[in-house]
Coordinates of C-alpha atoms in Angstrom, one line a residue:
X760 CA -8.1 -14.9 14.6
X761 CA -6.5 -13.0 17.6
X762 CA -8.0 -11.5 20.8
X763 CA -8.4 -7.8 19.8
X764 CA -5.8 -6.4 23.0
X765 CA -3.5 -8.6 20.7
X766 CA -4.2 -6.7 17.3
X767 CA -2.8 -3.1 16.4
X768 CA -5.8 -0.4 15.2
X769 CA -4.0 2.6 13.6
X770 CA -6.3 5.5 14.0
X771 CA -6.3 7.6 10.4
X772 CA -4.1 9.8 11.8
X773 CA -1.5 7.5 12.5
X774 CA -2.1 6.5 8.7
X775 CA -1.1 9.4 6.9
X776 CA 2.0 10.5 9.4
X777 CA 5.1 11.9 7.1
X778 CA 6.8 8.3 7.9
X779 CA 4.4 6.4 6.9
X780 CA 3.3 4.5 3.1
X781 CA 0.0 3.2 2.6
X782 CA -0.7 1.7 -0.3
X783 CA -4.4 0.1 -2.1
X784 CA -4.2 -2.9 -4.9
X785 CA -7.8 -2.4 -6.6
X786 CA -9.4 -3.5 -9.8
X787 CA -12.5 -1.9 -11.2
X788 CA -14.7 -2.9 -8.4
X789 CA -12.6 -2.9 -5.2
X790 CA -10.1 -2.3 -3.5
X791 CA -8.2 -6.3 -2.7
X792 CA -5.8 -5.3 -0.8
X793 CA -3.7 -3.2 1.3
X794 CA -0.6 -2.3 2.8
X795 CA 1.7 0.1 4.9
X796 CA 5.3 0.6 5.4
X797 CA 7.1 2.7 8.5
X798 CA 10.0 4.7 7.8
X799 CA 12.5 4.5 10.5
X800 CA 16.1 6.4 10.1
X801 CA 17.7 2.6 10.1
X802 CA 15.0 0.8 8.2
X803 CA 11.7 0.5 7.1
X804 CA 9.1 -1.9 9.1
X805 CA 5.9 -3.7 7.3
X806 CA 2.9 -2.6 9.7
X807 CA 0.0 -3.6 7.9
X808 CA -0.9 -6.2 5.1
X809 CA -4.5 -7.5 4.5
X810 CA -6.0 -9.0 1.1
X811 CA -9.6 -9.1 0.9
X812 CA -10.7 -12.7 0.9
X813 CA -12.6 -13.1 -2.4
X814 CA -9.2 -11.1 -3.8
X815 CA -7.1 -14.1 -2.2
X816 CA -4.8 -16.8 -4.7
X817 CA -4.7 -13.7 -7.2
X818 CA -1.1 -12.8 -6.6
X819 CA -2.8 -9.3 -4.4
X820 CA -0.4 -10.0 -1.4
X821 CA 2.6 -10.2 -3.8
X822 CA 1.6 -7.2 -5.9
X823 CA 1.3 -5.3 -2.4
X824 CA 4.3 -6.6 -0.7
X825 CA 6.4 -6.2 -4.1
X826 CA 5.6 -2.5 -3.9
X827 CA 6.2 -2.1 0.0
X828 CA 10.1 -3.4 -1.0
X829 CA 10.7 -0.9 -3.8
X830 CA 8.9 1.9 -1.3
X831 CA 11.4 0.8 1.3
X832 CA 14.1 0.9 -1.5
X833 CA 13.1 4.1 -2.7
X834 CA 13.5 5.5 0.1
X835 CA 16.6 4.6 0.8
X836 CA 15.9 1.9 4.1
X837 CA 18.8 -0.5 4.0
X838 CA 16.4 -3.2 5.0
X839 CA 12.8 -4.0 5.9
X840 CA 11.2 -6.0 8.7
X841 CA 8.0 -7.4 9.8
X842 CA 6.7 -8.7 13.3
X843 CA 4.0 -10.8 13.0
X844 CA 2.3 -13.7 14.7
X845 CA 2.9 -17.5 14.8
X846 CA 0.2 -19.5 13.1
X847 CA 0.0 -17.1 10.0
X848 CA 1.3 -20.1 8.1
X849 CA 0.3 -18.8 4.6
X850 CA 1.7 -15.2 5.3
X851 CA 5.0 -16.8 6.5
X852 CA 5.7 -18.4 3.3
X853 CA 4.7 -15.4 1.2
X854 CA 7.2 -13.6 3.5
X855 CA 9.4 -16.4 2.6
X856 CA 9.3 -16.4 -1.1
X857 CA 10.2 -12.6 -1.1
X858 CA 13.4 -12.7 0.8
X859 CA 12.5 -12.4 4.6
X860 CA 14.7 -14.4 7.0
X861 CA 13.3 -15.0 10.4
X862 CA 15.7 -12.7 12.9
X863 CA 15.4 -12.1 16.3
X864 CA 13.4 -9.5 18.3
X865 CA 13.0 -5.9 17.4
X866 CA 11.5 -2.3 18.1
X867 CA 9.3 -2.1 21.1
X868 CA 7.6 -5.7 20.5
X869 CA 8.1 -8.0 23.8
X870 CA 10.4 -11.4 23.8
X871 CA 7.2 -13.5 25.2
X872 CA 6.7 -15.8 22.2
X873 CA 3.8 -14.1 20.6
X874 CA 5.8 -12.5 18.0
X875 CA 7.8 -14.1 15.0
X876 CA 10.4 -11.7 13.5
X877 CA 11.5 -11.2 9.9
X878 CA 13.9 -8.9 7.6
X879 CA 15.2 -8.5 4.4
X880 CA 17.7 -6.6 2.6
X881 CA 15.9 -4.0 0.2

């Protein structure tokens, strides 16, 4: 969907840092989806989320982005945020339905327009 200098490739290392969660939704043939929280001292920032397209329209992406709020929660992050991109239409609206708010800019991510920003309170 994007040009890849546009898209963020965590190498595994990145993955299993002490700040970050990474969590698998599976059923007895796959995993469906996936997701990954960063722990900052402030807050907590959504850095990945994919559901596998045959697993899409079975409530994955909730499931996963359920559990990425309680992580956040858990672990004590007032709030959590996203940056993500415009056109993501059906991801907006999941977003949506769980709380986030559109905010303004965060983190290292440039003000060019490329970027939509969102947070919620955990």
């Amino acid at each position: 969907m994007f040009p890849r200098e546009a898209c963020e490739f965590p190498d595994p290392e990145t993955l299993i840092a002490p700040k970050i969660r990474f969590v698998a939704a599976h059923d007895e043939m796959c995993v469906c989806g996936i997701g990954a929280i960063v722990l900052y001292d402030d807050h907590a920032e959504v850095k990945a989320m994919f559901t596998a397209s045959d697993a899409r329209g079975r409530g994955v992406a909730d499931a996963v982005l359920r559990h990425l709020i309680a992580l956040a929660r858990m672990e004590g992050r007032p709030c959590l945020r996203l940056e993500t991109a415009p056109g993501l239409d059906v991801a907006h609206r999941l977003y949506a339905r769980h709380g986030f708010r559109r905010r303004g800019r965060f983190g290292p991510y440039p003000d060019d327009g490329s970027s939509l920003f969102f947070e919620r309170s955990t």
